[in-house]
Every structure is written in C-alpha cells, then in structure tokens.
Amino acid sequence: MSNYHIKSLEEYFQVYRKSVQNPERFWEEIAEENFMWRKRWDNVLSYDLNKPEVSWFEGAKLNITENCIDRHLYTKGDKTAIIFEPNGPSQKAVHITYNQLYERVCKFANVLKSQGIKKGDRVCIYLPMIPELAVSVLACARIGAIHSVVFAGFSATALATRINDCDCKMVLTSDGSFRGNKTIDLKGIVDEALLSCNGVDTVLVVNRINSEIEMKEGRDQWLQPLLDNAQVQCEPEIMAAEDPLFILYTSGSTGKPKGMVHSTAGYMVYTGYTFKNVFQYREDDIYWCTADIGWITGHSYIVYGPLANGATTVMFEGVPNYPDWGRFWEIVEKHKINQFYTAPTAIRALAKENLDFVEKYDLSSLKILGTVGEPINEEAWHWYNDNIGNKQSPIVDTWWQTETGGIMISPIPFSTPTIPTYATLPLPGIQPALMDENGEELTGNQVSGRLCIKFPWPAMARTIWGNHARYKETYFSAYPNRYFTGDGAMRNSTGYYRITGRVDDVIIVSGHNLGTAPIEDAINEHPAVAESAIVGFPHEIKGSALYGFVILKETGESRSHDNLRKEINQIITEHIGPIAKLDKIQFTNGLPKTRSGKIMRRILRKIAGKDTSNLGDTSTLLNPEVVEDIMRNVL
Ligand code: PRX
C-alpha cells in the first residue's frame, strides 16, 4: 500500500494510525518515494517544542524547483503547468508548459543572480496575479534566495514595514495591475514605500499595464530586457533541508506583522502530499485555487503543492464580479476545471447574486470543491453544494494557517463523509488536541476547547523572522509542548472537528487575517483621535467586519463625524490597505477598561454584535458607566 494517495475511508484510518504510531517512518516513506533528493537525510526528525526547535530531514540536500519543474520535464514537458487567466475576459488565457516554465524560471533566476542576489538574500515580491509572480517565486527558490511575497493590495506603509523587517535587497513589482475595471499604480506604491527603506538596491519592473511610470536611475530597471539577455540554463542551488524557503507575513494580535519562516524540505513534502490527497489530483485534472499568491493558500496550493505533483494549476488575475458575477463559472466552463478551491466570503458574495450567473455555464467538469480561510456557515455550504457541486462534488472544508504551511484538518474527498461546517478529521501526521481553560487536554468527544497540535509536522513554520522569542511566546507558551493555533474548536460525537473561530484579537475579514493593534495604531495617528478600539462583528458576506470605537481629543473638533470617519478610513488605507477599512465607526467618550487599564474587548464585541443580553462579568470594570453610554449610541 502506498501511503501517498489515500482512496478510501478505511485506508485513511490505517494510514492515520500508522502516521501517529511512527511519524518518522511515515514521513520518511513519503519523502523517499515521491520526491527528488540530491542527498538523503541522516535523520528524519529532531525536535524540542519547548525551545521550540524542529528539524525535518536533517542532512538532506535538495532544490524544490527540481521537484516542481525539472523532474517533470522527462515525462511531461509539454503538459501545461500554469494556465493564466487574465483580468479582461476578452484577453486570451496563456498556457505555460512545464518546458516553458523551466525556461522562464531559469532565465528569471539568472537575472536575479546578475543583479547580485545570492543564496539567503531576501527578495520582496509585490506583484499582481500574473505569471511573473509564480515564476519569480520559483526563481528565488532556484537560487536559494528567500522570497517574501507581499499581497499587492497592501499599502506603501505596510509594504515598507515588511521590506524593512527582513532587510530585502530587491523588490520585484510591475508598473501597475488590472483589477476589474480599475488599474492600480503598483510602482507608485513601491516608490512611496522605498522612501523609508534603505536596504533596497534594485527594483525590477514588469510591464503589465503599459503605463508611464518614473524609473529611478540606478535603482529601477524593466525586467523584460534583462530576461531577453538571460541564459536559459540555471543550475539549481543545492539547499539544506532546513534552509529557509520563504518568509510570509501574517497578523498577530499585537505588535507588527510576524514574518513566518518556512523551510525547504518539510514544506515541500507536506504541501505535495496534502495537495494530492485533499484534492485527489489525477494526472489530467485542471485545478483552480482562486486565492492570491500573496497569501499562504497561493504559496502552498497554487504554486508549490500542485507543481510538486506535476499538476496543471490556474492563476486568475481578476475578481469574481468582473465583467459580472458569472466570471468564476465562465472560467470553470472554459478550462473544464476539476477542482475548485475558494473562500467562504467569495461563496457568500456569489450566493447573493442571481442564480442565472451560475446556470448559464456548464459546471459538469467539477469533481471537488474546497473552502478555506474562515468558518463556512451552513447556508453558504449548502448553496455551494447544491448549485456549484450539484450535490455530486464533495466539499473539502480545509482548516489551516500561514503558520502551518499546509492543510491540517480536512475531509479526504470520496472517503471522508462530509458534514456542513465541519473540517472533519486531521490529515495523516496531524495530532490535534483541545485544551480547556486550565491547560488540561479535553479527551473524549463532544467537547469544545482551544485547538492545539501535539506533534510536529513537516510544514510547520520554524520561527518568526528575527524574533524567535516571539515565536515561542505566541505559539508554544500557552500550553507546554504544544503548538497553540489561536483558534477554538469543538469535536463532535464522531471525532469530527468544527473550527469555531479565533480566540484572540485577530479578526478574519473576508478571509483576511487582521490584527487589531496595527489598525488601532493607524487610527490613533489621526490628529483628532485620542484612543480607539477595534472589534469584529458578524457580517453577511465578509464573515466578520470591523467596528471601531473612537475617542476624540477635546480640541473642539469642528469637522463632521462623517468626514472624520472618511479620514480615519483613509489613514487605515494608507497604513495597511483597503482590506482593513472599518465598516462602522462609533465616537464615544470612553472605553470599558479593567483596573489595570486593559480595554475589555469582550464587552465591545458583544455591543458591536448587538448581543447585549448577557455582557458577562463586568465587575472588574473601572468605568462601568461607559458601557451604558456606548450601548445607547451603538450603530
Ligand atoms: O481562524 C482560522 C481561519 O484562518 C486562520 C488562519 O488564517 P491565515 O493564516 O491567513 O491562513 C488562511 C489560509 C490557510 C485560522 O487560524 N481558518 C482557516 N481555514 C479555516 C479557518 N477557520 C475555519 N474553517 C476553516 N476551514
């Protein structure tokens, strides 16, 4: 029996048991039989979760691009690796074969080298969803440079913070991007960001929208002429298993974003394995994940996981409602998509529109549907199941995180029976635990608690760039010897997991992780603002939306509240990006605080969510009178 491809529930149980009884042997077999190594490992796993230190496949040597590209050339060089579907529906899709991908990655890698980029250097990639984004990620990996992709919806300030945090030497960007019927001046955002980044010597610019942009002498260059002159061969840099592959930033409940560091071998093995099983990928399937490569979903399940399996993966540049709400389904029909992976927020938005947008298209190619990023509500699940899957295509509700690198809890389609809103069972090798408030593990079923993982898995992030102490504090200090996810979950009578949401101050808006602290810091920059607090409240489409409680300074502020609201959202857009804008802003004279001065967000959350029948224990409040006042004026 091959462990690699699970095809029944019985097999899943067998494989799972084996993966827990002897994790080293389990992962070793998968690594051995399905990947290409330049040197075999000396040791499968060593770890100490208190330090925390984890090392997989120690001693092994490899290059991930050999696994994602080169090794497929012998058997399927002419197979399409990437289908690029442009923003404009009348523009032709581009099919990039594995042979072409090889050439493009090698040329790009040679350009990086010619610009002085070496193994271990950090390269910031700030690009829209165009082929150069995937190619540049792989080009970095080819030469051992560490990529740090920043989602191209982030603002100049957010970009600068991320560039500086990991000392990037180079930025890859484009003159602009298309988004629906708009264009966005990406290069302008990079120019602004770089005013506060001293370490960046080079900016390479893709011409995407043919716009007039300023090129800074000595720093900025167009990419294409460099590619035209680059050699087609580029020997891969031979990497150690634990060499960092990339950094990807994610929000924390406090402080600046955390640069999660993923290493090479374990990440490759895990994303490859989980892609194959969760999407039951078969040789001629066409797979489409609608995420952006700027997020972990795109890293693991648009680029590395699919390509490690020699799959055909679709990259979509546009948005679901351009030119109309039928765009996703038009693409499914056009490319005969077999696996479709998206976020609940997109499903909810699509479900609000007329069903004609769906029924116009032939969706019969679909075999498997996926969701990720936030809990999916029952209504959205049924809409997806009935109208998109025609009750034939299992829905994989995949729970995982930037930190976990790959999918952790998910059905195996056609094997695990699904239940709406349940991520169901842990994938092989994953050992979840639910913890109670006293730090005890809740054994047995029908329990709810905080979700932890008890044993290392190959794709777990190894540290936070430049701050290992924070890594330990955030993930490994709440419960000794366990990774704490920050999520709450329940386990039902059959052992299925349902993720109930964050238990910290991270709010998930439209599937994007947002920490409250950076947004509050941005708001507090407004000259009229004295203090602020952000909480999430339920939103029909976004899942959660942001509600801000803002105390103004006593300066006899004469601007109208509506103008102030606009200005506050403008500041947030500048500091973080439009995704972090507040839906509601309530001006107030005070915020509920504990005697030690901590804002009681629990109370604000209840008020914002209009759930004030039981505010819980308010006896530790310093100023209970403000609660009444806030409740009276709630928006
Ligand atoms: O709260 C969980 C939620 O998204 C968080 C991770 O966000 P991020 O690091 O941005 O990665 C998102 C894509 C992997 C988790 O802590 N989350 C993710 N998937 C699910 C989910 N919540 C419920 N159900 C899911 N399937």
PDB file of N, CA and C and ligand atoms in Angstrom, residues 248-251 260 295-298 301 341 344 371-376 396-407 409 421-423 451 483 485-488 498-504 506 508 511-514, ligand 1:
ATOM      1  N   LEU A 248       6.649  34.750   5.006  1.00  0.00           N
ATOM      2  CA  LEU A 248       5.339  35.302   4.661  1.00  0.00           C
ATOM      3  C   LEU A 248       4.765  35.929   5.925  1.00  0.00           C
ATOM      4  N   TYR A 249       4.336  37.167   5.779  1.00  0.00           N
ATOM      5  CA  TYR A 249       3.866  37.898   6.958  1.00  0.00           C
ATOM      6  C   TYR A 249       2.413  37.601   7.262  1.00  0.00           C
ATOM      7  N   THR A 250       2.122  37.498   8.538  1.00  0.00           N
ATOM      8  CA  THR A 250       0.737  37.324   8.971  1.00  0.00           C
ATOM      9  C   THR A 250       0.503  38.212  10.185  1.00  0.00           C
ATOM     10  N   SER A 251      -0.763  38.573  10.399  1.00  0.00           N
ATOM     11  CA  SER A 251      -1.050  39.499  11.505  1.00  0.00           C
ATOM     12  C   SER A 251      -1.002  38.780  12.831  1.00  0.00           C
ATOM     13  N   MET A 260       6.568  34.823   9.158  1.00  0.00           N
ATOM     14  CA  MET A 260       6.679  33.381   9.389  1.00  0.00           C
ATOM     15  C   MET A 260       7.700  32.796   8.407  1.00  0.00           C
ATOM     16  N   TRP A 295      -0.932  35.297  -0.388  1.00  0.00           N
ATOM     17  CA  TRP A 295      -1.310  34.642   0.873  1.00  0.00           C
ATOM     18  C   TRP A 295      -0.767  33.221   0.879  1.00  0.00           C
ATOM     19  N   ILE A 296      -0.800  32.579   2.029  1.00  0.00           N
ATOM     20  CA  ILE A 296      -0.233  31.229   2.131  1.00  0.00           C
ATOM     21  C   ILE A 296      -0.986  30.241   1.233  1.00  0.00           C
ATOM     22  N   THR A 297      -2.285  30.436   1.067  1.00  0.00           N
ATOM     23  CA  THR A 297      -3.037  29.499   0.226  1.00  0.00           C
ATOM     24  C   THR A 297      -2.452  29.464  -1.180  1.00  0.00           C
ATOM     25  N   GLY A 298      -2.074  30.631  -1.671  1.00  0.00           N
ATOM     26  CA  GLY A 298      -1.484  30.692  -3.002  1.00  0.00           C
ATOM     27  C   GLY A 298      -0.092  30.075  -3.043  1.00  0.00           C
ATOM     28  N   TYR A 301      -0.884  26.113  -2.411  1.00  0.00           N
ATOM     29  CA  TYR A 301      -1.832  25.383  -3.243  1.00  0.00           C
ATOM     30  C   TYR A 301      -2.145  26.067  -4.574  1.00  0.00           C
ATOM     31  N   TYR A 341     -11.161  25.699  -5.586  1.00  0.00           N
ATOM     32  CA  TYR A 341     -10.844  25.967  -4.163  1.00  0.00           C
ATOM     33  C   TYR A 341     -10.994  27.456  -3.918  1.00  0.00           C
ATOM     34  N   PRO A 344     -14.992  31.092   1.884  1.00  0.00           N
ATOM     35  CA  PRO A 344     -16.410  31.285   2.200  1.00  0.00           C
ATOM     36  C   PRO A 344     -16.920  32.687   1.860  1.00  0.00           C
ATOM     37  N   THR A 371     -12.958  24.854   0.398  1.00  0.00           N
ATOM     38  CA  THR A 371     -13.067  26.167   1.036  1.00  0.00           C
ATOM     39  C   THR A 371     -11.979  26.308   2.098  1.00  0.00           C
ATOM     40  N   VAL A 372     -11.603  27.551   2.337  1.00  0.00           N
ATOM     41  CA  VAL A 372     -10.518  27.824   3.277  1.00  0.00           C
ATOM     42  C   VAL A 372     -10.566  29.265   3.750  1.00  0.00           C
ATOM     43  N   GLY A 373     -10.035  29.486   4.942  1.00  0.00           N
ATOM     44  CA  GLY A 373      -9.759  30.852   5.393  1.00  0.00           C
ATOM     45  C   GLY A 373     -10.598  31.311   6.553  1.00  0.00           C
ATOM     46  N   GLU A 374     -11.757  30.725   6.737  1.00  0.00           N
ATOM     47  CA  GLU A 374     -12.651  31.136   7.826  1.00  0.00           C
ATOM     48  C   GLU A 374     -13.727  30.060   7.920  1.00  0.00           C
ATOM     49  N   PRO A 375     -14.448  30.057   9.032  1.00  0.00           N
ATOM     50  CA  PRO A 375     -15.522  29.071   9.143  1.00  0.00           C
ATOM     51  C   PRO A 375     -16.555  29.308   8.043  1.00  0.00           C
ATOM     52  N   ILE A 376     -17.038  28.242   7.455  1.00  0.00           N
ATOM     53  CA  ILE A 376     -18.105  28.387   6.445  1.00  0.00           C
ATOM     54  C   ILE A 376     -19.438  28.151   7.146  1.00  0.00           C
ATOM     55  N   VAL A 396     -14.433  20.047   0.426  1.00  0.00           N
ATOM     56  CA  VAL A 396     -13.393  19.914   1.438  1.00  0.00           C
ATOM     57  C   VAL A 396     -13.255  21.242   2.172  1.00  0.00           C
ATOM     58  N   ASP A 397     -13.682  21.249   3.426  1.00  0.00           N
ATOM     59  CA  ASP A 397     -13.554  22.430   4.283  1.00  0.00           C
ATOM     60  C   ASP A 397     -12.195  22.279   4.955  1.00  0.00           C
ATOM     61  N   THR A 398     -11.211  23.020   4.457  1.00  0.00           N
ATOM     62  CA  THR A 398      -9.823  22.787   4.867  1.00  0.00           C
ATOM     63  C   THR A 398      -9.412  23.798   5.924  1.00  0.00           C
ATOM     64  N   TRP A 399      -9.064  23.311   7.091  1.00  0.00           N
ATOM     65  CA  TRP A 399      -8.586  24.222   8.131  1.00  0.00           C
ATOM     66  C   TRP A 399      -7.058  24.203   8.168  1.00  0.00           C
ATOM     67  N   TRP A 400      -6.484  25.394   8.133  1.00  0.00           N
ATOM     68  CA  TRP A 400      -5.041  25.522   8.303  1.00  0.00           C
ATOM     69  C   TRP A 400      -4.676  26.987   8.453  1.00  0.00           C
ATOM     70  N   GLN A 401      -3.401  27.309   8.478  1.00  0.00           N
ATOM     71  CA  GLN A 401      -2.942  28.670   8.782  1.00  0.00           C
ATOM     72  C   GLN A 401      -1.635  28.970   8.043  1.00  0.00           C
ATOM     73  N   THR A 402      -1.303  30.250   7.960  1.00  0.00           N
ATOM     74  CA  THR A 402       0.007  30.644   7.420  1.00  0.00           C
ATOM     75  C   THR A 402       1.102  29.868   8.151  1.00  0.00           C
ATOM     76  N   GLU A 403       0.934  29.752   9.451  1.00  0.00           N
ATOM     77  CA  GLU A 403       1.948  29.115  10.285  1.00  0.00           C
ATOM     78  C   GLU A 403       2.068  27.618  10.028  1.00  0.00           C
ATOM     79  N   THR A 404       0.959  26.984   9.649  1.00  0.00           N
ATOM     80  CA  THR A 404       1.019  25.520   9.496  1.00  0.00           C
ATOM     81  C   THR A 404       1.567  25.121   8.126  1.00  0.00           C
ATOM     82  N   GLY A 405       1.619  26.060   7.195  1.00  0.00           N
ATOM     83  CA  GLY A 405       2.212  25.805   5.878  1.00  0.00           C
ATOM     84  C   GLY A 405       1.328  25.012   4.948  1.00  0.00           C
ATOM     85  N   GLY A 406       0.534  24.103   5.484  1.00  0.00           N
ATOM     86  CA  GLY A 406      -0.334  23.270   4.645  1.00  0.00           C
ATOM     87  C   GLY A 406      -1.606  22.920   5.404  1.00  0.00           C
ATOM     88  N   ILE A 407      -2.508  22.271   4.674  1.00  0.00           N
ATOM     89  CA  ILE A 407      -3.820  21.898   5.214  1.00  0.00           C
ATOM     90  C   ILE A 407      -3.642  20.884   6.349  1.00  0.00           C
ATOM     91  N   ILE A 409      -6.579  19.986   8.838  1.00  0.00           N
ATOM     92  CA  ILE A 409      -7.803  19.233   9.112  1.00  0.00           C
ATOM     93  C   ILE A 409      -8.693  19.394   7.893  1.00  0.00           C
ATOM     94  N   THR A 421     -20.104  22.652   7.709  1.00  0.00           N
ATOM     95  CA  THR A 421     -19.388  23.448   8.728  1.00  0.00           C
ATOM     96  C   THR A 421     -18.304  22.658   9.478  1.00  0.00           C
ATOM     97  N   TYR A 422     -18.128  21.403   9.149  1.00  0.00           N
ATOM     98  CA  TYR A 422     -17.070  20.631   9.825  1.00  0.00           C
ATOM     99  C   TYR A 422     -15.862  20.437   8.916  1.00  0.00           C
ATOM    100  N   ALA A 423     -14.684  20.755   9.443  1.00  0.00           N
ATOM    101  CA  ALA A 423     -13.453  20.463   8.705  1.00  0.00           C
ATOM    102  C   ALA A 423     -13.137  18.966   8.817  1.00  0.00           C
ATOM    103  N   LEU A 451      -7.736  24.919  20.250  1.00  0.00           N
ATOM    104  CA  LEU A 451      -7.121  23.930  19.368  1.00  0.00           C
ATOM    105  C   LEU A 451      -5.595  24.025  19.392  1.00  0.00           C
ATOM    106  N   TYR A 483       1.772  23.177  20.066  1.00  0.00           N
ATOM    107  CA  TYR A 483       1.592  24.364  19.222  1.00  0.00           C
ATOM    108  C   TYR A 483       0.168  24.866  19.430  1.00  0.00           C
ATOM    109  N   THR A 485      -2.880  27.161  18.254  1.00  0.00           N
ATOM    110  CA  THR A 485      -3.278  27.730  16.962  1.00  0.00           C
ATOM    111  C   THR A 485      -3.912  29.112  17.049  1.00  0.00           C
ATOM    112  N   GLY A 486      -4.445  29.461  18.234  1.00  0.00           N
ATOM    113  CA  GLY A 486      -5.215  30.708  18.345  1.00  0.00           C
ATOM    114  C   GLY A 486      -6.679  30.519  17.980  1.00  0.00           C
ATOM    115  N   ASP A 487      -7.056  29.293  17.599  1.00  0.00           N
ATOM    116  CA  ASP A 487      -8.446  29.018  17.233  1.00  0.00           C
ATOM    117  C   ASP A 487      -9.149  28.195  18.305  1.00  0.00           C
ATOM    118  N   GLY A 488     -10.452  28.360  18.352  1.00  0.00           N
ATOM    119  CA  GLY A 488     -11.283  27.489  19.168  1.00  0.00           C
ATOM    120  C   GLY A 488     -11.903  26.432  18.262  1.00  0.00           C
ATOM    121  N   ARG A 498     -14.893  20.886  14.304  1.00  0.00           N
ATOM    122  CA  ARG A 498     -15.510  22.074  13.721  1.00  0.00           C
ATOM    123  C   ARG A 498     -14.751  23.269  14.299  1.00  0.00           C
ATOM    124  N   ILE A 499     -14.237  24.107  13.426  1.00  0.00           N
ATOM    125  CA  ILE A 499     -13.460  25.260  13.894  1.00  0.00           C
ATOM    126  C   ILE A 499     -14.445  26.383  14.179  1.00  0.00           C
ATOM    127  N   THR A 500     -14.375  26.941  15.392  1.00  0.00           N
ATOM    128  CA  THR A 500     -15.375  27.942  15.752  1.00  0.00           C
ATOM    129  C   THR A 500     -14.871  29.372  15.589  1.00  0.00           C
ATOM    130  N   GLY A 501     -13.585  29.554  15.446  1.00  0.00           N
ATOM    131  CA  GLY A 501     -13.073  30.913  15.194  1.00  0.00           C
ATOM    132  C   GLY A 501     -11.938  31.277  16.133  1.00  0.00           C
ATOM    133  N   ARG A 502     -11.404  32.468  15.930  1.00  0.00           N
ATOM    134  CA  ARG A 502     -10.246  32.916  16.708  1.00  0.00           C
ATOM    135  C   ARG A 502     -10.634  33.136  18.162  1.00  0.00           C
ATOM    136  N   VAL A 503      -9.698  32.836  19.041  1.00  0.00           N
ATOM    137  CA  VAL A 503      -9.939  33.131  20.458  1.00  0.00           C
ATOM    138  C   VAL A 503      -9.042  34.279  20.915  1.00  0.00           C
ATOM    139  N   ASP A 504      -8.374  34.929  19.975  1.00  0.00           N
ATOM    140  CA  ASP A 504      -7.511  36.063  20.335  1.00  0.00           C
ATOM    141  C   ASP A 504      -8.005  37.324  19.617  1.00  0.00           C
ATOM    142  N   VAL A 506      -7.229  38.517  16.815  1.00  0.00           N
ATOM    143  CA  VAL A 506      -7.138  38.521  15.358  1.00  0.00           C
ATOM    144  C   VAL A 506      -8.568  38.439  14.830  1.00  0.00           C
ATOM    145  N   ILE A 508     -10.942  37.929  11.367  1.00  0.00           N
ATOM    146  CA  ILE A 508     -10.838  37.477   9.976  1.00  0.00           C
ATOM    147  C   ILE A 508     -11.938  38.144   9.161  1.00  0.00           C
ATOM    148  N   GLY A 511     -11.927  36.566   4.937  1.00  0.00           N
ATOM    149  CA  GLY A 511     -10.853  35.571   4.850  1.00  0.00           C
ATOM    150  C   GLY A 511      -9.464  36.143   5.078  1.00  0.00           C
ATOM    151  N   HIS A 512      -9.351  37.451   5.325  1.00  0.00           N
ATOM    152  CA  HIS A 512      -8.022  38.023   5.585  1.00  0.00           C
ATOM    153  C   HIS A 512      -7.823  38.211   7.081  1.00  0.00           C
ATOM    154  N   ASN A 513      -6.685  37.771   7.533  1.00  0.00           N
ATOM    155  CA  ASN A 513      -6.333  37.887   8.942  1.00  0.00           C
ATOM    156  C   ASN A 513      -5.939  39.313   9.279  1.00  0.00           C
ATOM    157  N   LEU A 514      -6.639  39.931  10.203  1.00  0.00           N
ATOM    158  CA  LEU A 514      -6.250  41.296  10.568  1.00  0.00           C
ATOM    159  C   LEU A 514      -6.073  41.373  12.081  1.00  0.00           C
TER     160      LEU A 514
HETATM  161  O1  PRX B   1      -9.042  31.105  12.246  1.00  0.00           O
HETATM  162  C1  PRX B   1      -8.581  30.173  11.305  1.00  0.00           C
HETATM  163  C2  PRX B   1      -9.046  30.592   9.932  1.00  0.00           C
HETATM  164  O2  PRX B   1      -7.987  31.316   9.349  1.00  0.00           O
HETATM  165  C3  PRX B   1      -6.889  31.400  10.266  1.00  0.00           C
HETATM  166  C4  PRX B   1      -5.591  31.361   9.515  1.00  0.00           C
HETATM  167  O3  PRX B   1      -5.513  32.456   8.664  1.00  0.00           O
HETATM  168  P1  PRX B   1      -4.292  32.603   7.660  1.00  0.00           P
HETATM  169  O4  PRX B   1      -3.021  32.400   8.385  1.00  0.00           O
HETATM  170  O5  PRX B   1      -4.494  33.875   6.934  1.00  0.00           O
HETATM  171  O6  PRX B   1      -4.468  31.404   6.670  1.00  0.00           O
HETATM  172  C5  PRX B   1      -5.634  31.311   5.938  1.00  0.00           C
HETATM  173  C6  PRX B   1      -5.489  30.260   4.881  1.00  0.00           C
HETATM  174  C7  PRX B   1      -4.921  28.985   5.312  1.00  0.00           C
HETATM  175  C8  PRX B   1      -7.081  30.230  11.170  1.00  0.00           C
HETATM  176  O7  PRX B   1      -6.410  30.412  12.400  1.00  0.00           O
HETATM  177  N1  PRX B   1      -9.359  29.443   9.088  1.00  0.00           N
HETATM  178  C9  PRX B   1      -8.637  28.956   8.068  1.00  0.00           C
HETATM  179  N2  PRX B   1      -9.275  27.932   7.483  1.00  0.00           N
HETATM  180  C10 PRX B   1     -10.422  27.739   8.161  1.00  0.00           C
HETATM  181  C11 PRX B   1     -10.467  28.699   9.199  1.00  0.00           C
HETATM  182  N3  PRX B   1     -11.492  28.747  10.070  1.00  0.00           N
HETATM  183  C12 PRX B   1     -12.481  27.840   9.920  1.00  0.00           C
HETATM  184  N4  PRX B   1     -12.514  26.904   8.961  1.00  0.00           N
HETATM  185  C13 PRX B   1     -11.519  26.813   8.060  1.00  0.00           C
HETATM  186  N5  PRX B   1     -11.578  25.895   7.094  1.00  0.00           N
END
